[in-house]
Coordinates of C-alpha atoms in Angstrom, one line a residue:
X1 CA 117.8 -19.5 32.2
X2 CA 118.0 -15.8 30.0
X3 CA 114.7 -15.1 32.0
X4 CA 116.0 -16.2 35.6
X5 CA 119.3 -13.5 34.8
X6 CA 117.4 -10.8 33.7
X7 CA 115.3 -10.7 36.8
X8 CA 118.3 -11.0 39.4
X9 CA 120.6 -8.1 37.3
X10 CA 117.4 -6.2 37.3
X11 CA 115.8 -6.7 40.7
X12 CA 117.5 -4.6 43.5
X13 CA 119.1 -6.2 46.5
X14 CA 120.2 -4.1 49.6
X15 CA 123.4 -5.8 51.1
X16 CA 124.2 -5.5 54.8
X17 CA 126.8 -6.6 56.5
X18 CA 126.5 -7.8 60.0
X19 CA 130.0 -7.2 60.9
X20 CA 129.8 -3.4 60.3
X21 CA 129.9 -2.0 63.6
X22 CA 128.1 0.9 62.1
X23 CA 129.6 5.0 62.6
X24 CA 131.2 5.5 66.4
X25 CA 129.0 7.3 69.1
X26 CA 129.6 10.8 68.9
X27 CA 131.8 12.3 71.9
X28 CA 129.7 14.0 74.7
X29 CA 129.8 17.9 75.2
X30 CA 131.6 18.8 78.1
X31 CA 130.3 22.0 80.7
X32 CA 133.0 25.1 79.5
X33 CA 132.8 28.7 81.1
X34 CA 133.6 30.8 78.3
X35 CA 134.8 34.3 80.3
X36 CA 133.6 36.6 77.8
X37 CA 132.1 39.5 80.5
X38 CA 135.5 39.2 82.0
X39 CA 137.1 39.3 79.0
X40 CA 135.6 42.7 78.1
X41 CA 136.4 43.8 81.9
X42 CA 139.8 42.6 81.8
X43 CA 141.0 42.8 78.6
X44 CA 142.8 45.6 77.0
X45 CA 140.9 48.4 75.5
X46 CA 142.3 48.7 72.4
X47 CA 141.5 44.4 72.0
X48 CA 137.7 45.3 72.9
X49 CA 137.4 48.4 69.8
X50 CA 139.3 46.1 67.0
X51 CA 136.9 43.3 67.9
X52 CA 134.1 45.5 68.2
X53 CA 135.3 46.6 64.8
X54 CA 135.4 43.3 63.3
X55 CA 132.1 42.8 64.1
X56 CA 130.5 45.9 63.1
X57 CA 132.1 45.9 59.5
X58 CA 130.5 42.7 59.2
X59 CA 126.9 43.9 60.6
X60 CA 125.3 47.2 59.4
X61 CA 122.6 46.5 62.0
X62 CA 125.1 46.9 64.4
X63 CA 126.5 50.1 62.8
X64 CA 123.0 51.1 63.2
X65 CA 122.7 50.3 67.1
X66 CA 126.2 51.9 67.6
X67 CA 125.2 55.4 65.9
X68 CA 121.7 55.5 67.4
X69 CA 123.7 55.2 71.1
X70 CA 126.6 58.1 70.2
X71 CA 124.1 60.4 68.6
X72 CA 121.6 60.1 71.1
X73 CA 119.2 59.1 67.8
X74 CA 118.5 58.5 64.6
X75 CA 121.3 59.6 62.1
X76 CA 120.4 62.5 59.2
X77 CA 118.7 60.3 56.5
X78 CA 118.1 56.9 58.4
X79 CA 114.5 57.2 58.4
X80 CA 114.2 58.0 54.9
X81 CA 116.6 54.8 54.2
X82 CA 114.6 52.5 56.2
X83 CA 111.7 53.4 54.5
X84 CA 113.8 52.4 50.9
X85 CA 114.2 49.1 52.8
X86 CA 110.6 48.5 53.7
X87 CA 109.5 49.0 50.3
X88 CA 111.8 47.0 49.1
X89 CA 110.7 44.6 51.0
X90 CA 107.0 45.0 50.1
X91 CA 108.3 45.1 46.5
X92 CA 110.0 41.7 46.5
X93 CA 107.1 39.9 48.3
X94 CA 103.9 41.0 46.2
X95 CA 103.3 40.4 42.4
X96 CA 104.5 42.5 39.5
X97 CA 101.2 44.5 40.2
X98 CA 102.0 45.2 43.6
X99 CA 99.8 42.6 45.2
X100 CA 100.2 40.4 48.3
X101 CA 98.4 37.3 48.4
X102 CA 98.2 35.5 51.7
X103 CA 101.4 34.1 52.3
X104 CA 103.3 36.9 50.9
X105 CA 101.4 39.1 53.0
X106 CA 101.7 37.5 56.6
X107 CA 105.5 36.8 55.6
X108 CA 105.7 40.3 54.7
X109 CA 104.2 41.4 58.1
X110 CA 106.4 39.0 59.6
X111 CA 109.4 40.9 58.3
X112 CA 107.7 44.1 59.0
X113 CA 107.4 43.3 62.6
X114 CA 110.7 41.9 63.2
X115 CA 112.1 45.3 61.6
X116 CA 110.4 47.0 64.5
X117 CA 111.6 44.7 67.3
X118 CA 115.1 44.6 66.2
X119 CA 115.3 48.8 66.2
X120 CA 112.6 50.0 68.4
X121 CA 114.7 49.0 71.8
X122 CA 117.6 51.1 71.0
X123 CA 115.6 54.1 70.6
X124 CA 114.1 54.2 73.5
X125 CA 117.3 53.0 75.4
X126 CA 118.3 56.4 74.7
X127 CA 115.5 58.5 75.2
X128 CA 114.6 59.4 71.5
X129 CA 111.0 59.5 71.8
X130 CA 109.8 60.8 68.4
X131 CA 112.6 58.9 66.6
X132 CA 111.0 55.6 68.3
X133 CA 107.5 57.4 67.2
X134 CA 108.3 58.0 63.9
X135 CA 110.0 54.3 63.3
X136 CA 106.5 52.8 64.6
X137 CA 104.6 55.8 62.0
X138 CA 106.9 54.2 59.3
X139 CA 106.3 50.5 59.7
X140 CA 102.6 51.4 59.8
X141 CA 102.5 53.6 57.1
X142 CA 103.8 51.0 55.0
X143 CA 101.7 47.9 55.8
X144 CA 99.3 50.4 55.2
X145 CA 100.4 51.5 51.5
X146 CA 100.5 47.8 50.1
X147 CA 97.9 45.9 48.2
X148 CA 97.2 43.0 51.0
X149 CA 94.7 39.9 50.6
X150 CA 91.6 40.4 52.2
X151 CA 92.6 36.9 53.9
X152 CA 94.9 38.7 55.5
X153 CA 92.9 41.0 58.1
X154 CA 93.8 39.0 60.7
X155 CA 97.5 39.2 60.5
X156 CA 97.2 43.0 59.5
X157 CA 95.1 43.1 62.6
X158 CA 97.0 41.7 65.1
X159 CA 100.3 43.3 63.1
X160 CA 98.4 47.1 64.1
X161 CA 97.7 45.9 67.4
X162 CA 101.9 45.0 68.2
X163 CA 102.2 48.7 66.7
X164 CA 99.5 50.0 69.0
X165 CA 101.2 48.8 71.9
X166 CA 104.1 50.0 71.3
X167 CA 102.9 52.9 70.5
X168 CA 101.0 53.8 74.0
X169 CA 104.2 53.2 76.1
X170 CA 105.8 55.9 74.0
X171 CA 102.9 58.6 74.6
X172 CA 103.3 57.5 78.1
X173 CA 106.9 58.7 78.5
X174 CA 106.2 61.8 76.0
X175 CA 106.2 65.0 77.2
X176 CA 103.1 67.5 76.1
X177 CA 105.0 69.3 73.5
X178 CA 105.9 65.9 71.8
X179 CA 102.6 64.7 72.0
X180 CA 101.1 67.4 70.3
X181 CA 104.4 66.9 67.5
X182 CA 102.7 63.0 67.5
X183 CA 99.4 64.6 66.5
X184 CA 100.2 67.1 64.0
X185 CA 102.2 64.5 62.4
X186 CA 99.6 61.9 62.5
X187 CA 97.3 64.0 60.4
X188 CA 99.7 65.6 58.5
X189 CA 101.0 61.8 56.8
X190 CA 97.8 59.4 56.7
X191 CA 96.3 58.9 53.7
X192 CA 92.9 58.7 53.5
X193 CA 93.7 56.8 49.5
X194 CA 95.4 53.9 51.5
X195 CA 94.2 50.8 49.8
X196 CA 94.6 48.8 53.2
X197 CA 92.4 49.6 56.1
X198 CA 92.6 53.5 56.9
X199 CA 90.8 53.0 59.9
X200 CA 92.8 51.0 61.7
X201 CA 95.4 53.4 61.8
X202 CA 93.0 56.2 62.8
X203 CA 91.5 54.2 65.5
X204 CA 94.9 53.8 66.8
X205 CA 95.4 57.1 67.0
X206 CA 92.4 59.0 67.9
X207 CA 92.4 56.4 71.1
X208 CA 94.9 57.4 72.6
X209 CA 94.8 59.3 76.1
X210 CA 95.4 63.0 74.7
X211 CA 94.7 65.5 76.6
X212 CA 92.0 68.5 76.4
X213 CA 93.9 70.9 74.5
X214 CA 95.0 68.3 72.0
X215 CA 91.3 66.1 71.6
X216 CA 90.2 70.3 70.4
X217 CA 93.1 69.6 67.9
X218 CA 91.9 66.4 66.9
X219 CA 87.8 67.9 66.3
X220 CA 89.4 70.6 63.9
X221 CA 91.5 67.8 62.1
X222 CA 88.9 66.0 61.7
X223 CA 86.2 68.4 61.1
X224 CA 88.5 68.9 57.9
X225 CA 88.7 65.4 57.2
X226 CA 84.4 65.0 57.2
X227 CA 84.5 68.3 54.9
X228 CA 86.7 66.8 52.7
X229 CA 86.0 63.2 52.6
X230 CA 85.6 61.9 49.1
X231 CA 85.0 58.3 50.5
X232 CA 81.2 58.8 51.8
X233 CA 81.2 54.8 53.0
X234 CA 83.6 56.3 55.4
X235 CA 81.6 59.5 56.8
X236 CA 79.6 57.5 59.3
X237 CA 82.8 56.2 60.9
X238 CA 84.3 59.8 61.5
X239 CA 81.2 61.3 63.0
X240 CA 81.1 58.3 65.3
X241 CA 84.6 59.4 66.6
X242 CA 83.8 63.1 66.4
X243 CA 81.1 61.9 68.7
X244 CA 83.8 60.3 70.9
X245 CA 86.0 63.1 71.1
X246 CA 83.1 65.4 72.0
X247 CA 82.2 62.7 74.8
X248 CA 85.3 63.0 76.3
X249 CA 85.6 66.6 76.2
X250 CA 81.9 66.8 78.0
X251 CA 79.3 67.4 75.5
X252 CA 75.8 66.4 76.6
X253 CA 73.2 64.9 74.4
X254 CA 71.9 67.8 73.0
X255 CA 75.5 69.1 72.0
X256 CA 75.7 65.4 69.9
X257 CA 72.4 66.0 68.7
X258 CA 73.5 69.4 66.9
X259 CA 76.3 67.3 64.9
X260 CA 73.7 64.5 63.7
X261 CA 70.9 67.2 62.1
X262 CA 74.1 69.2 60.6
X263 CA 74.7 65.8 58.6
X264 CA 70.7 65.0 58.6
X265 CA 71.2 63.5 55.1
X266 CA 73.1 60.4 56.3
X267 CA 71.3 57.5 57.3
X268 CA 73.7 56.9 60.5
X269 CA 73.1 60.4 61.6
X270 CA 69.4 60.4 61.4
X271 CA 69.7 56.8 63.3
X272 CA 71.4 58.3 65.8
X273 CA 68.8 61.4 66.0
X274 CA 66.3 58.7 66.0
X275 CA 68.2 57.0 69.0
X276 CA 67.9 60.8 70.6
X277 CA 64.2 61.7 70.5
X278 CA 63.6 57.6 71.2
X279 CA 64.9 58.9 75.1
X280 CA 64.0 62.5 75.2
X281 CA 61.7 63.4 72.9
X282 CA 58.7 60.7 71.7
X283 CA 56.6 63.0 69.0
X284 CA 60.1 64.0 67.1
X285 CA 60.9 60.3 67.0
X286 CA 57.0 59.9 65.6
X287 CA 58.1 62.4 63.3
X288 CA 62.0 61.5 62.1
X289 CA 60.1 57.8 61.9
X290 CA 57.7 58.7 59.1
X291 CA 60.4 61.3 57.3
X292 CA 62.5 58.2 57.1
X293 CA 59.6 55.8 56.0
X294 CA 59.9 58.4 52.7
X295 CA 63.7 59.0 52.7
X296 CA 64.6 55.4 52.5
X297 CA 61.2 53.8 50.6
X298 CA 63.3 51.8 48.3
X299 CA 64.6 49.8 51.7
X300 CA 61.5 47.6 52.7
X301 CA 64.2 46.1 55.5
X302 CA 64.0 49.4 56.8
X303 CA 60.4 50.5 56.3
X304 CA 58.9 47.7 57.8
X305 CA 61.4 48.4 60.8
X306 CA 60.3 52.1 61.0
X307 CA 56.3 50.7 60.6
X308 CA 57.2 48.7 63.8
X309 CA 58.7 51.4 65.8
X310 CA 55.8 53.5 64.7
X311 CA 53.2 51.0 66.0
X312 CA 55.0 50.2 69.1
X313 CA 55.0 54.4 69.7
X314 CA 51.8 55.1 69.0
X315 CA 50.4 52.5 72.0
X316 CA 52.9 54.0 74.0
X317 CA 51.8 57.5 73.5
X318 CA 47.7 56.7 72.8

């Protein structure tokens, strides 16, 4: 009987009782017309400004909005204090060595995005074309600076591709004097040292639809840059876009030729030599071939490829 007790106090029971109707339907919404455009027709001005002041104590995103539209732009200082804010940011989502793993990267670039949709519109409401510039710059700039998992390309990818769109509908509406600010700025802030993906940024840049005057600008920039480069896995890249430029301002194959003997040491530029005399020029390409047999011995992935080419030259040429 002791046994039978202990297993009904200790077994649980769930009690229901049929008469309980259970809770009451909730009441149905009904269709209201809230008049708040003709409030703020209709109603007094000085009612509007001590809402509209309510509200704005309460929102410093809309003390933002409010200043951007009576100065025309960006307060003195703003973009210096957004730029605390961002890092802030960065700093509260990565480890205590800087370092954003995967989910603290694409939340991170989450927030970063939404920080440019939620202030980009203003600025351009009003016309402020290198405020708007400069706020796209910054959110770049610092996806740029921060440590982000290589898991994480895609998201920084599509991330730089929102910025880049943004970006061209501002060059669009700029006027020649504030592109060329655009440019001079551009190389004036990147960072060659970013830990995250340089060239996206550059890509961005040196893409866009500038003019004669200003793709001159961009060769001397980065003529400097190539002189200077202390990354050499990165040298290839920018001679492929000095190459680009010097496309688009009309230099002929010979002209590109010039640029790949001045950097003859590089395997890219004596590819693209190679591709050259391949076209124009079959007893240099003989030549180059058997220089780079010697140059680049220790790469039998590349001399059996330059044996090949050699072969398939020599029948050509009997």
């Amino acid at each position: 009987m002791a046994a039978v007790l202990f297993a009904v106090e200790a077994a649980e029971f769930t009690f229901t009782d049929d008469t309980d109707p259970g809770l009451p339907e909730l009441p149905q919404r009904v269709d209201v017309v809230v008049p708040w455009l003709d409030a703020i027709d209709n109603l007094p001005e000085k009612v509007v400004r001590r809402e509209l002041l309510k509200l704005a104590d309460q929102s410093p995103s809309l003390q933002e909005r409010l200043a951007i539209i009576h100065l025309g732009g960006l307060p003195e200082g703003q973009l210096h204090n957004w730029k605390v804010h961002l890092l802030e940011l960065a700093r509260s989502a990565g480890d205590r060595h800087g370092f954003l793993d995967y989910d603290d990267a694409y939340e991170f670039l989450i927030e970063l995005s939404n920080f440019l949709s939620d202030r980009l519109p203003v600025l351009l409401e009003v016309g402020s074309i290198m405020d708007a510039f400069k706020l796209i710059w910054l959110a770049l700039e610092t996806a740029m600076e921060q440590k982000l998992s290589e898991d994480a390309g895609d998201d920084l990818m599509e991330f730089v591709n929102d910025c880049s769109e943004d970006l061209e509908l501002i060059f669009a509406d700029a006027t020649e004097s504030q592109q060329e600010e655009m440019l001079v700025w551009f190389w004036k802030h990147r960072n060659s040292a970013w830990p995250c993906r340089t060239a996206l940024v550059d890509s961005l840049f040196l893409n866009l639809p500038w003019d004669g005057t200003l793709q001159k600008q961009n060769l001397k920039f980065l003529d400097q840059e190539i002189q200077n480069c202390r990354n050499k896995e990165r040298l290839p890249e920018f001679l492929s876009m000095q190459a680009e430029i010097m496309k688009r301002l009309g230099s002929t194959p010979a002209d590109l030729l010039a640029l790949w003997k001045q950097y003859h040491d590089l395997p890219y530029a004596r590819k693209q030599e190679l591709e050259y005399y391949l076209e124009n020029d079959k007893p240099a390409a003989v030549s180059l071939l058997q220089e780079i047999r010697v140059l680049d011995a220790e790469n039998l992935e590349q001399v059996i490829a330059c044996s090949k080419q050699l072969i398939s030259l020599y029948e050509e040429t009997g």
